[in-house]
């Protein structure tokens, strides 16, 4: 039921922040991003949500999201990893670690679910943004994150 990110870690250089030559690197995706996304869960129907995703600049992600999947609303806590290529494209994956919605079988059933996505970074510093497209099977979801 989840719809966000999860990225695969890239090899580290020196202090753990892999530099990808001129252009973008792991450190280009760093800080907290306000997220919004919309799309389709092929099993249930329309899906939309918001959240906050924090990237540490070293390939690790944490965050929360609230999604509305057809008629069900779930809040999910996420953790995962990401890669960034020199051109600003990358991949990510997050796993739903927990939900406070313990009375809802669909929400609790999402715990352990991995969400994979492709991403592209644009802008720099406090104006940086990320666009993403979920690559998990059975989901067609597009979203954007703006650095907070």
PDB file of C-alpha atoms in Angstrom, residues 27-113:
ATOM      1  CA  UNK A  27      25.711  14.808  -1.039  1.00  0.00           C
ATOM      2  CA  UNK A  28      23.540  16.680  -3.582  1.00  0.00           C
ATOM      3  CA  UNK A  29      20.505  14.950  -2.049  1.00  0.00           C
ATOM      4  CA  UNK A  30      20.749  16.037   1.571  1.00  0.00           C
ATOM      5  CA  UNK A  31      18.269  17.472   4.067  1.00  0.00           C
ATOM      6  CA  UNK A  32      14.514  17.238   4.566  1.00  0.00           C
ATOM      7  CA  UNK A  33      12.159  17.315   1.581  1.00  0.00           C
ATOM      8  CA  UNK A  34       8.411  17.972   1.669  1.00  0.00           C
ATOM      9  CA  UNK A  35       6.814  15.380  -0.623  1.00  0.00           C
ATOM     10  CA  UNK A  36       3.654  15.172  -2.654  1.00  0.00           C
ATOM     11  CA  UNK A  37       2.672  12.330  -4.960  1.00  0.00           C
ATOM     12  CA  UNK A  38      -0.279  11.017  -6.943  1.00  0.00           C
ATOM     13  CA  UNK A  39      -0.971   7.974  -9.068  1.00  0.00           C
ATOM     14  CA  UNK A  40      -2.613   4.595  -9.247  1.00  0.00           C
ATOM     15  CA  UNK A  41      -2.401   1.447  -7.178  1.00  0.00           C
ATOM     16  CA  UNK A  42      -3.400  -1.116  -9.814  1.00  0.00           C
ATOM     17  CA  UNK A  43      -5.027  -3.313  -7.121  1.00  0.00           C
ATOM     18  CA  UNK A  44      -7.076  -0.618  -5.333  1.00  0.00           C
ATOM     19  CA  UNK A  45      -7.334   2.480  -7.523  1.00  0.00           C
ATOM     20  CA  UNK A  46      -6.261   6.096  -7.088  1.00  0.00           C
ATOM     21  CA  UNK A  47      -3.536   6.917  -4.587  1.00  0.00           C
ATOM     22  CA  UNK A  48      -2.158  10.217  -3.308  1.00  0.00           C
ATOM     23  CA  UNK A  49      -0.104  11.366  -0.376  1.00  0.00           C
ATOM     24  CA  UNK A  50       2.268  13.729   1.327  1.00  0.00           C
ATOM     25  CA  UNK A  51       5.238  13.237   3.588  1.00  0.00           C
ATOM     26  CA  UNK A  52       8.696  14.257   4.654  1.00  0.00           C
ATOM     27  CA  UNK A  53      11.800  12.424   3.469  1.00  0.00           C
ATOM     28  CA  UNK A  54      15.228  13.119   4.956  1.00  0.00           C
ATOM     29  CA  UNK A  55      18.383  12.258   3.013  1.00  0.00           C
ATOM     30  CA  UNK A  56      21.689  12.251   4.911  1.00  0.00           C
ATOM     31  CA  UNK A  57      23.939  12.988   1.903  1.00  0.00           C
ATOM     32  CA  UNK A  58      25.593   9.559   2.332  1.00  0.00           C
ATOM     33  CA  UNK A  59      22.933   7.334   0.734  1.00  0.00           C
ATOM     34  CA  UNK A  60      20.514   6.857   3.650  1.00  0.00           C
ATOM     35  CA  UNK A  61      16.833   7.878   3.870  1.00  0.00           C
ATOM     36  CA  UNK A  62      14.274   8.176   6.669  1.00  0.00           C
ATOM     37  CA  UNK A  63      10.798   9.629   6.582  1.00  0.00           C
ATOM     38  CA  UNK A  64       7.075   9.466   7.073  1.00  0.00           C
ATOM     39  CA  UNK A  65       4.201   9.546   4.625  1.00  0.00           C
ATOM     40  CA  UNK A  66       0.435   9.714   4.833  1.00  0.00           C
ATOM     41  CA  UNK A  67      -1.277   8.098   1.880  1.00  0.00           C
ATOM     42  CA  UNK A  68      -4.841   7.692   0.724  1.00  0.00           C
ATOM     43  CA  UNK A  69      -5.041   4.446  -1.232  1.00  0.00           C
ATOM     44  CA  UNK A  70      -8.580   4.330  -2.663  1.00  0.00           C
ATOM     45  CA  UNK A  71     -10.645   4.774   0.540  1.00  0.00           C
ATOM     46  CA  UNK A  72      -7.935   3.794   3.065  1.00  0.00           C
ATOM     47  CA  UNK A  73      -5.703   6.373   4.800  1.00  0.00           C
ATOM     48  CA  UNK A  74      -2.408   5.158   6.293  1.00  0.00           C
ATOM     49  CA  UNK A  75       0.537   6.853   7.961  1.00  0.00           C
ATOM     50  CA  UNK A  76       3.841   5.042   7.448  1.00  0.00           C
ATOM     51  CA  UNK A  77       7.373   5.378   8.823  1.00  0.00           C
ATOM     52  CA  UNK A  78      10.089   4.693   6.242  1.00  0.00           C
ATOM     53  CA  UNK A  79      13.813   3.985   6.004  1.00  0.00           C
ATOM     54  CA  UNK A  80      16.009   3.131   3.053  1.00  0.00           C
ATOM     55  CA  UNK A  81      18.831   4.159   0.771  1.00  0.00           C
ATOM     56  CA  UNK A  82      19.547   5.975  -2.501  1.00  0.00           C
ATOM     57  CA  UNK A  83      22.098   6.485  -5.258  1.00  0.00           C
ATOM     58  CA  UNK A  84      22.847   9.601  -7.307  1.00  0.00           C
ATOM     59  CA  UNK A  85      24.581   9.660 -10.698  1.00  0.00           C
ATOM     60  CA  UNK A  86      26.699  12.611 -11.934  1.00  0.00           C
ATOM     61  CA  UNK A  87      23.804  13.735 -14.187  1.00  0.00           C
ATOM     62  CA  UNK A  88      21.409  14.000 -11.199  1.00  0.00           C
ATOM     63  CA  UNK A  89      19.467  10.803 -11.892  1.00  0.00           C
ATOM     64  CA  UNK A  90      19.381   7.990  -9.370  1.00  0.00           C
ATOM     65  CA  UNK A  91      17.503   5.180  -7.712  1.00  0.00           C
ATOM     66  CA  UNK A  92      16.095   4.609  -4.286  1.00  0.00           C
ATOM     67  CA  UNK A  93      14.241   2.183  -2.071  1.00  0.00           C
ATOM     68  CA  UNK A  94      12.490   2.560   1.252  1.00  0.00           C
ATOM     69  CA  UNK A  95      10.844  -0.016   3.474  1.00  0.00           C
ATOM     70  CA  UNK A  96       7.720   0.668   5.556  1.00  0.00           C
ATOM     71  CA  UNK A  97       9.097   0.158   9.080  1.00  0.00           C
ATOM     72  CA  UNK A  98       5.938   0.839  11.097  1.00  0.00           C
ATOM     73  CA  UNK A  99       2.513   2.482  11.172  1.00  0.00           C
ATOM     74  CA  UNK A 100       0.538   3.994  14.046  1.00  0.00           C
ATOM     75  CA  UNK A 101      -2.673   2.779  12.312  1.00  0.00           C
ATOM     76  CA  UNK A 102      -2.685  -0.590  14.098  1.00  0.00           C
ATOM     77  CA  UNK A 103      -6.476  -1.031  13.857  1.00  0.00           C
ATOM     78  CA  UNK A 104      -6.417  -1.059  10.047  1.00  0.00           C
ATOM     79  CA  UNK A 105      -5.421  -4.377   8.419  1.00  0.00           C
ATOM     80  CA  UNK A 106      -4.401  -2.694   5.142  1.00  0.00           C
ATOM     81  CA  UNK A 107      -2.100  -0.249   6.954  1.00  0.00           C
ATOM     82  CA  UNK A 108      -0.504  -2.897   9.185  1.00  0.00           C
ATOM     83  CA  UNK A 109      -0.159  -5.147   6.130  1.00  0.00           C
ATOM     84  CA  UNK A 110       2.096  -2.522   4.516  1.00  0.00           C
ATOM     85  CA  UNK A 111       4.770  -2.944   7.219  1.00  0.00           C
ATOM     86  CA  UNK A 112       7.792  -4.577   5.593  1.00  0.00           C
ATOM     87  CA  UNK A 113       6.728  -3.479   2.088  1.00  0.00           C
TER      88      UNK A 113
END
